[in-house]
Amino acid sequence: MELSQLTIHAASDLLAAGEISSLELTEAVFSRIDQVEERVAAYINQDRDEAKAQAVAADQARKQGEVSPLCGIPLAIKDVICTKGLATTAGSRILENFIPPYDATVMERLAAQGAVCLGKVSMDEFAMGSGNENCAFGTPHNPWALDHICGGSSGGSAAAVAADECLASLGSDTGGSIRQPASHCGVVGVKPTYGRVSRFGLLAFASSLDQIGPLTKDVTDAALLLNGICGHDPRDSTSATQGSEDFSAALQEAGDLTGLRVGIPQEYFGPGLDPEVEKAVRNGIALLGEAGAEIREVSLPHTEYGVAAYYIIAPAEASSNLARYDGVRYGRRAPEADSLLELYRRSRSQGFGPEVKRRILIGTYALSSGYYDAYYKKASQVRTLIMDDYQKAFAQCDLLASPVSPIPAWQIGAKASDPLSVYLSDLLTIPANLAGVPGLSLPCGFSESGLPIGLQLQAAHFQEGTLLRAAHSVEQRLGLVGQKPNL
Ligand code: GLN
């Protein structure tokens, strides 16, 4: 086995036993990147010298005693998370030359544990999209089918894990952006409970929905990486005080799920669900049953209004968050503007891509005086109804099981002229963000043409341990871990 194919936990064992060094491991991943990156295009930016220096420091730390399992582990980071001294573009021309003067809290935590940052990976501009086709620096290719999308917006994070161009990665999820690309690339992705992971240093898209989380080769790694980034942060006012937890402990409790009640939301199996996706997901659900879980039908009756509410709330928050990119304080400044207004106008028209402009226009319109009640207020009320749906469902069950995306990955360019159909495909992932509950995507099979399909599990607030335990049990029964795309 190549070193780049290792999981975090396998690499960590080898590092602890002194059988490999982090420098060797990091160099092996860079050779892998050299081999496949021309076809996958997952990365936007790398600083190899800095990564190797971090690896050397991690090797020294290991020699000096007890370290975190993440010590010396090479990770890829979505380019929306601030990295001190390393360009952070959010996939946008407007931040092309932005070098953050500080680290995001998650980066600080990872650095303190000795993790190695390989570089920054591709994403839809400002995390707006579902196919990573809205990145100013190119579209990454799905390692399982190179002419297909990786999913989005954390497409580079998912592709890099699937192609062994890192051991694991971080993404962010506002309406599905960790779970959906994880599903399309056949890796594990976790959107934590809102407040579980600090958003400090995450370039904001929609602040009431954004959450950082791990994309990994297996469930054990997802627990390890989540352990490493979660916990209270006084610099994020929405950070939860009960944020820290040891998720690896939840995985120790064997694979028997007796006593666990799994709800199947009927609304998640409606029209538009691809039959191959349904088949793989139903098989995953059957395995939950075989592991001892009790399977029952539940209803989340307002699911169908989630997309409409999200595409008011998220653009409204984005129109406000993105006002800071004005050509004065950050990033790109248009040359030759002869007034301040002209400077704003030109910098923003040149710096933002079409999808970001569309969202800013929608959001500004929705918030404008006279329309607020009809749009933003209404959408917030729908959000409350969706939260109530979850509360009622979680009175009857511990987990919800469903598809992640109603369709497998599409061909790059196939939906370019139809943004609405792309928005609609977020139907099954958006509700978790609106309610703030955690969600996970676990690989559960392939379509006939070889495209990965994910099983989504959702749980009540702060029940990631239950999510991971159930996912681990299904993962062991499926035996898909270690299956690699033929690159
Ligand atoms: N696809 C959704 C959107 O375009 C979700 C994106 C995300 O989670 N960042 O907004």
XYZ file of C-alpha atoms and ligand atoms in Angstrom:
497
model
C 0.000 0.000 0.000
C 1.183 3.522 -0.814
C 1.613 5.816 2.189
C -0.747 8.351 0.609
C -3.552 5.766 0.786
C -3.363 5.522 4.577
C -6.169 6.596 6.844
C -5.363 8.955 9.720
C -5.594 6.174 12.281
C -3.399 3.757 10.308
C -0.786 6.463 9.678
C -0.926 7.529 13.304
C -0.198 3.944 14.427
C 2.792 3.726 12.072
C 4.074 7.114 13.229
C 3.693 6.106 16.881
C 5.567 2.854 16.253
C 8.357 4.817 14.583
C 7.898 2.861 11.337
C 7.409 5.986 9.237
C 8.072 9.677 9.749
C 5.698 12.523 9.046
C 8.229 13.922 6.584
C 8.161 10.657 4.593
C 4.396 10.610 4.720
C 4.098 14.246 3.636
C 6.544 13.724 0.785
C 4.635 10.614 -0.316
C 1.437 12.651 -0.493
C 3.178 15.336 -2.540
C 4.380 12.656 -5.011
C 0.814 11.417 -5.247
C -0.330 14.980 -5.946
C 2.317 15.221 -8.684
C 0.965 12.000 -10.198
C -2.736 12.790 -10.342
C -3.319 16.498 -9.825
C -3.217 17.282 -13.537
C -6.360 15.144 -13.913
C -8.091 15.914 -10.595
C -7.280 19.623 -10.043
C -8.247 19.576 -6.373
C -5.726 22.150 -5.133
C -5.699 25.920 -5.507
C -2.529 26.601 -3.579
C 0.261 24.701 -1.799
C 3.266 25.705 0.277
C 5.409 22.584 0.236
C 8.354 24.019 2.150
C 6.109 25.108 4.988
C 4.318 21.727 4.997
C 7.618 19.878 5.211
C 8.803 22.146 8.018
C 5.589 21.327 9.898
C 6.210 17.611 9.287
C 9.753 17.844 10.668
C 8.452 19.659 13.749
C 5.790 16.954 14.192
C 8.428 14.232 14.008
C 10.365 15.986 16.754
C 7.255 16.400 18.890
C 6.537 12.662 18.569
C 10.024 11.829 19.834
C 9.470 14.017 22.864
C 6.466 12.140 24.179
C 2.684 11.850 24.161
C 1.023 13.539 21.148
C -2.375 13.832 19.504
C -3.265 11.158 16.902
C -3.285 14.055 14.395
C 0.407 14.815 14.989
C 2.259 14.618 11.674
C -0.904 13.921 9.638
C -1.036 15.773 6.274
C -4.373 17.482 5.679
C -5.937 19.553 2.878
C -7.922 22.639 3.856
C -10.865 24.192 2.007
C -9.774 27.561 0.704
C -12.396 29.397 2.742
C -10.600 28.769 6.054
C -7.997 31.404 6.932
C -4.402 30.203 7.036
C -1.864 32.670 8.332
C 0.665 33.526 5.639
C -0.964 31.233 3.051
C -3.283 32.741 0.427
C -6.996 32.159 1.115
C -9.155 32.949 -1.915
C -12.608 31.473 -1.217
C -12.414 30.461 -4.895
C -12.882 34.114 -5.850
C -10.974 36.633 -7.959
C -11.840 39.245 -5.358
C -9.552 37.491 -2.849
C -6.975 36.292 -5.360
C -4.102 37.904 -3.459
C -5.471 37.811 0.065
C -2.978 36.464 2.592
C -4.625 36.231 6.012
C -2.672 37.771 8.882
C -4.166 35.178 11.257
C -5.191 31.523 11.496
C -8.780 30.340 11.839
C -9.400 28.704 15.226
C -9.566 25.271 13.581
C -6.119 25.869 12.039
C -4.704 27.001 15.372
C -6.054 23.847 17.006
C -4.694 21.580 14.285
C -1.295 23.278 14.415
C -1.167 22.901 18.198
C -1.738 19.157 17.683
C 1.025 18.944 15.073
C -1.119 18.353 11.981
C 0.480 19.269 8.653
C -1.284 21.633 6.235
C -0.570 20.475 2.664
C -2.374 23.358 1.030
C -5.714 24.869 0.130
C -8.283 23.044 -1.940
C -10.849 24.085 -4.508
C -14.400 25.194 -3.780
C -17.301 27.031 -5.339
C -16.759 30.781 -5.051
C -17.669 31.782 -1.467
C -19.090 28.251 -1.058
C -22.021 29.006 -3.349
C -22.731 25.991 -5.488
C -23.196 22.235 -5.592
C -20.755 21.157 -8.282
C -17.593 23.197 -7.649
C -18.224 24.631 -11.107
C -18.341 28.182 -9.679
C -14.662 28.444 -8.759
C -12.695 31.278 -10.380
C -9.654 28.988 -10.649
C -11.173 25.978 -12.418
C -13.359 22.970 -11.690
C -11.934 19.856 -9.991
C -12.739 16.466 -11.506
C -14.421 13.566 -9.756
C -11.735 10.906 -9.191
C -14.315 8.180 -9.933
C -15.295 9.674 -13.306
C -13.109 12.525 -14.431
C -15.697 14.217 -16.659
C -18.103 14.454 -13.683
C -18.376 17.032 -10.918
C -16.999 16.314 -7.435
C -19.994 17.970 -5.832
C -19.842 21.277 -4.015
C -19.081 23.508 -2.581
C -16.269 21.551 -0.846
C -15.462 19.706 -4.094
C -11.696 20.004 -3.762
C -11.835 18.703 -0.179
C -13.769 15.587 -1.271
C -11.735 14.974 -4.434
C -8.408 15.289 -2.596
C -9.480 12.641 -0.052
C -10.870 10.287 -2.728
C -7.721 10.633 -4.872
C -5.343 10.148 -1.900
C -3.971 13.664 -2.366
C -4.217 14.077 1.415
C -5.093 11.816 4.344
C -8.183 13.849 5.183
C -9.506 17.370 4.706
C -11.663 20.107 6.138
C -14.701 21.500 4.362
C -17.575 23.779 5.277
C -21.305 23.108 5.021
C -23.972 25.807 4.728
C -26.606 23.806 2.859
C -24.884 20.496 2.186
C -21.390 21.458 1.070
C -19.582 18.768 3.088
C -22.118 15.950 2.821
C -22.976 16.270 -0.880
C -19.390 16.249 -2.263
C -18.530 13.471 0.213
C -21.452 11.506 -1.236
C -20.385 12.158 -4.847
C -16.728 11.260 -4.217
C -17.275 8.193 -2.005
C -15.780 9.579 1.220
C -17.136 10.237 4.718
C -18.272 13.808 5.468
C -19.657 15.268 8.700
C -21.527 18.520 9.177
C -21.360 19.050 12.929
C -24.083 20.611 15.066
C -24.216 24.396 14.589
C -21.916 25.777 17.283
C -19.848 22.608 17.688
C -16.880 23.900 15.657
C -15.677 27.497 15.786
C -16.398 29.649 12.725
C -13.689 32.139 13.681
C -11.546 32.570 10.566
C -14.051 30.877 8.269
C -14.877 33.419 5.544
C -18.583 33.901 6.134
C -21.215 32.906 3.570
C -24.389 32.586 5.667
C -23.401 32.911 9.307
C -26.475 31.262 10.819
C -25.898 28.127 8.700
C -22.114 27.762 8.156
C -20.232 25.000 9.934
C -16.743 23.511 9.396
C -16.339 19.735 9.382
C -14.156 16.777 8.342
C -14.014 14.778 5.088
C -12.203 11.482 5.601
C -11.508 8.004 4.235
C -13.470 6.293 6.997
C -15.658 6.917 10.039
C -12.861 6.342 12.558
C -10.952 9.213 10.948
C -14.021 11.453 10.956
C -14.228 10.989 14.739
C -10.511 11.741 15.173
C -10.571 14.885 13.056
C -13.769 16.143 14.662
C -12.162 15.604 18.082
C -9.300 17.784 16.923
C -11.361 20.777 15.797
C -14.436 20.908 18.031
C -14.934 22.811 21.266
C -15.878 26.184 22.628
C -14.207 29.300 21.249
C -14.816 32.685 22.864
C -13.952 34.339 19.521
C -17.110 32.904 17.907
C -20.211 34.198 19.672
C -22.265 31.272 18.318
C -19.823 28.671 19.592
C -21.460 26.247 22.028
C -20.095 25.825 25.519
C -20.651 22.046 25.423
C -18.677 21.726 22.152
C -15.858 19.361 23.213
C -16.290 15.624 23.199
C -14.294 12.449 22.498
C -16.035 10.924 19.495
C -13.580 8.057 19.195
C -15.013 6.737 22.462
C -18.437 6.405 20.786
C -16.884 4.054 18.235
C -15.577 1.699 20.896
C -19.100 0.527 21.631
C -18.995 -2.270 19.006
C -21.343 -2.528 16.082
C -24.493 -3.653 17.855
C -27.206 -1.045 17.385
C -29.897 -2.738 19.470
C -32.137 -0.123 21.048
C -31.376 2.524 18.412
C -34.480 3.857 16.644
C -33.864 4.933 13.041
C -36.511 7.053 11.342
C -36.992 7.002 7.575
C -38.448 10.373 6.552
C -40.957 9.598 3.816
C -40.512 13.085 2.317
C -36.874 12.265 1.493
C -37.944 9.480 -0.872
C -40.243 11.538 -3.087
C -40.379 12.253 -6.817
C -37.048 13.008 -8.477
C -35.127 10.443 -6.442
C -32.887 8.450 -8.774
C -33.730 4.706 -8.517
C -30.063 3.714 -8.239
C -29.577 6.154 -5.352
C -32.693 4.796 -3.657
C -31.503 1.202 -4.028
C -28.075 1.842 -2.478
C -29.581 3.914 0.346
C -32.252 1.301 1.133
C -29.482 -1.286 1.311
C -27.615 0.893 3.814
C -30.792 1.230 5.865
C -31.279 -2.540 5.799
C -27.782 -2.902 7.271
C -28.737 -0.579 10.131
C -31.598 -3.005 10.722
C -29.274 -6.025 10.582
C -27.090 -4.338 13.195
C -30.095 -4.342 15.528
C -31.577 -0.869 14.960
C -35.330 -0.540 14.853
C -36.429 1.038 11.552
C -39.609 3.126 11.470
C -41.257 5.604 9.110
C -41.366 9.213 10.237
C -42.561 12.427 8.660
C -40.895 15.832 8.327
C -43.801 17.526 6.583
C -42.146 20.869 5.787
C -39.128 19.390 4.012
C -40.315 20.568 0.599
C -40.193 24.228 1.721
C -36.569 24.019 2.866
C -34.999 24.961 -0.465
C -37.230 28.023 -0.873
C -36.516 29.239 2.668
C -32.782 28.580 2.310
C -32.515 30.488 -0.971
C -33.876 33.565 0.822
C -32.021 33.224 4.144
C -28.599 32.257 2.742
C -28.476 34.997 0.057
C -29.800 37.563 2.568
C -26.962 36.771 4.971
C -24.478 36.596 2.085
C -25.484 40.001 0.736
C -24.624 41.445 4.130
C -21.453 39.360 4.722
C -20.041 40.061 1.276
C -20.498 43.828 1.575
C -17.040 43.932 3.200
C -15.354 43.117 -0.131
C -15.288 46.653 -1.418
C -11.849 46.993 -2.970
C -10.675 49.071 -0.007
C -10.058 46.783 2.921
C -9.465 43.359 1.389
C -8.422 41.755 -1.843
C -8.811 42.988 -5.346
C -9.026 46.710 -6.061
C -10.025 47.827 -9.551
C -7.460 50.190 -11.071
C -8.327 53.614 -12.449
C -11.552 54.347 -10.614
C -12.065 58.090 -10.272
C -14.515 58.102 -7.374
C -15.165 55.960 -4.325
C -18.455 54.696 -5.706
C -16.793 53.802 -8.981
C -14.075 51.943 -7.047
C -16.702 49.847 -5.236
C -18.652 49.236 -8.413
C -15.687 48.179 -10.527
C -13.925 46.132 -7.846
C -17.082 44.161 -7.115
C -18.127 43.710 -10.767
C -14.683 42.469 -11.709
C -14.036 40.478 -8.545
C -17.227 38.445 -8.087
C -18.378 35.681 -10.437
C -21.931 35.296 -11.795
C -23.310 32.988 -9.073
C -22.082 35.254 -6.266
C -23.604 38.273 -8.001
C -26.906 36.425 -8.382
C -26.959 35.630 -4.641
C -26.077 39.210 -3.637
C -28.872 40.525 -5.864
C -31.425 38.050 -4.492
C -30.386 38.740 -0.906
C -30.371 42.504 -1.256
C -33.789 42.393 -2.891
C -35.205 40.099 -0.196
C -34.008 42.420 2.562
C -35.082 45.662 0.917
C -37.664 47.746 2.711
C -41.199 46.762 1.814
C -40.203 43.186 0.900
C -38.760 42.083 4.245
C -42.027 40.644 5.589
C -42.868 38.866 2.368
C -39.494 37.165 1.996
C -37.029 37.151 4.899
C -39.614 37.064 7.662
C -41.634 34.379 5.875
C -38.509 32.297 5.270
C -37.571 32.578 8.965
C -41.035 31.352 9.914
C -40.640 28.366 7.584
C -37.290 27.722 9.243
C -39.054 27.465 12.595
C -41.541 24.964 11.155
C -38.647 22.846 9.883
C -37.018 22.958 13.331
C -40.326 21.813 14.850
C -40.467 18.917 12.360
C -37.079 17.724 13.604
C -38.072 18.088 17.221
C -41.150 15.936 16.684
C -39.202 13.384 14.648
C -36.490 13.106 17.299
C -39.134 12.403 19.917
C -39.825 9.186 17.979
C -36.345 8.195 16.818
C -32.635 8.737 17.486
C -31.443 9.034 13.896
C -32.824 9.820 10.469
C -31.573 7.844 7.472
C -31.992 9.010 3.874
C -30.155 9.826 0.668
C -27.741 12.806 0.649
C -28.352 13.903 -2.907
C -31.339 12.725 -4.962
C -29.030 12.132 -7.937
C -25.456 10.930 -8.476
C -22.785 13.367 -9.731
C -23.576 14.959 -13.089
C -21.319 15.640 -16.031
C -19.303 18.844 -15.772
C -21.211 21.548 -17.635
C -24.468 19.576 -17.900
C -26.375 21.971 -15.640
C -24.541 25.175 -16.521
C -27.617 26.880 -17.946
C -30.015 25.716 -15.228
C -29.040 27.016 -11.766
C -32.542 26.303 -10.442
C -32.218 22.553 -10.993
C -28.910 22.722 -9.083
C -30.616 24.578 -6.194
C -33.371 21.954 -6.111
C -30.844 19.129 -5.754
C -29.963 20.534 -2.282
C -33.410 19.476 -1.038
C -32.185 16.725 1.280
C -29.212 18.471 2.882
C -30.520 22.000 3.508
C -32.966 21.157 6.336
C -30.128 20.097 8.701
C -28.504 23.524 8.315
C -31.774 25.353 8.824
C -32.309 23.432 12.067
C -28.643 23.330 13.127
C -28.629 19.552 13.588
C -25.636 17.350 12.664
C -25.546 15.270 9.487
C -23.172 12.736 8.018
C -22.636 11.190 4.604
C -21.355 7.618 4.429
C -20.459 5.841 1.156
C -23.087 3.109 0.661
C -22.631 1.927 -2.922
C -22.221 2.866 -6.557
C -24.450 3.550 -9.532
C -24.220 1.174 -12.506
C -21.822 3.582 -14.168
C -19.559 3.530 -11.110
C -20.501 6.799 -9.411
C -20.423 6.768 -5.587
C -23.661 7.118 -3.607
C -23.912 8.345 -0.015
C -26.240 7.452 2.856
C -27.181 10.457 4.988
C -27.649 10.119 8.738
C -28.969 13.027 10.806
C -29.341 13.294 14.573
C -30.562 15.747 17.190
C -28.280 18.600 18.322
C -24.953 17.401 19.776
C -25.655 13.732 18.981
C -22.684 13.331 16.614
C -21.535 10.394 18.761
C -24.694 8.456 17.822
C -24.279 9.401 14.153
C -20.703 8.184 14.072
C -21.443 4.978 15.987
C -24.250 3.992 13.585
C -22.189 4.984 10.522
C -19.271 2.919 11.808
C -21.471 -0.130 12.175
C -22.839 0.192 8.612
C -19.348 0.892 7.269
C -18.069 -2.372 8.728
C -20.953 -4.320 7.219
C -20.537 -2.737 3.772
C -16.788 -3.297 3.500
C -16.283 -0.458 0.991
C -13.380 1.224 2.806
C -10.175 0.909 0.815
C -11.919 0.734 -2.579
C -10.128 3.276 -4.718
C -10.950 5.001 -7.994
C -8.826 3.920 -10.924
C -6.900 7.069 -11.714
N -25.332 24.148 -2.622
C -25.740 25.083 -1.613
C -25.562 26.483 -2.121
O -25.199 26.659 -3.220
C -25.010 24.828 -0.345
C -23.637 25.378 -0.337
C -22.921 25.172 0.961
O -23.283 24.362 1.797
N -21.917 25.991 1.159
O -25.768 27.424 -1.430
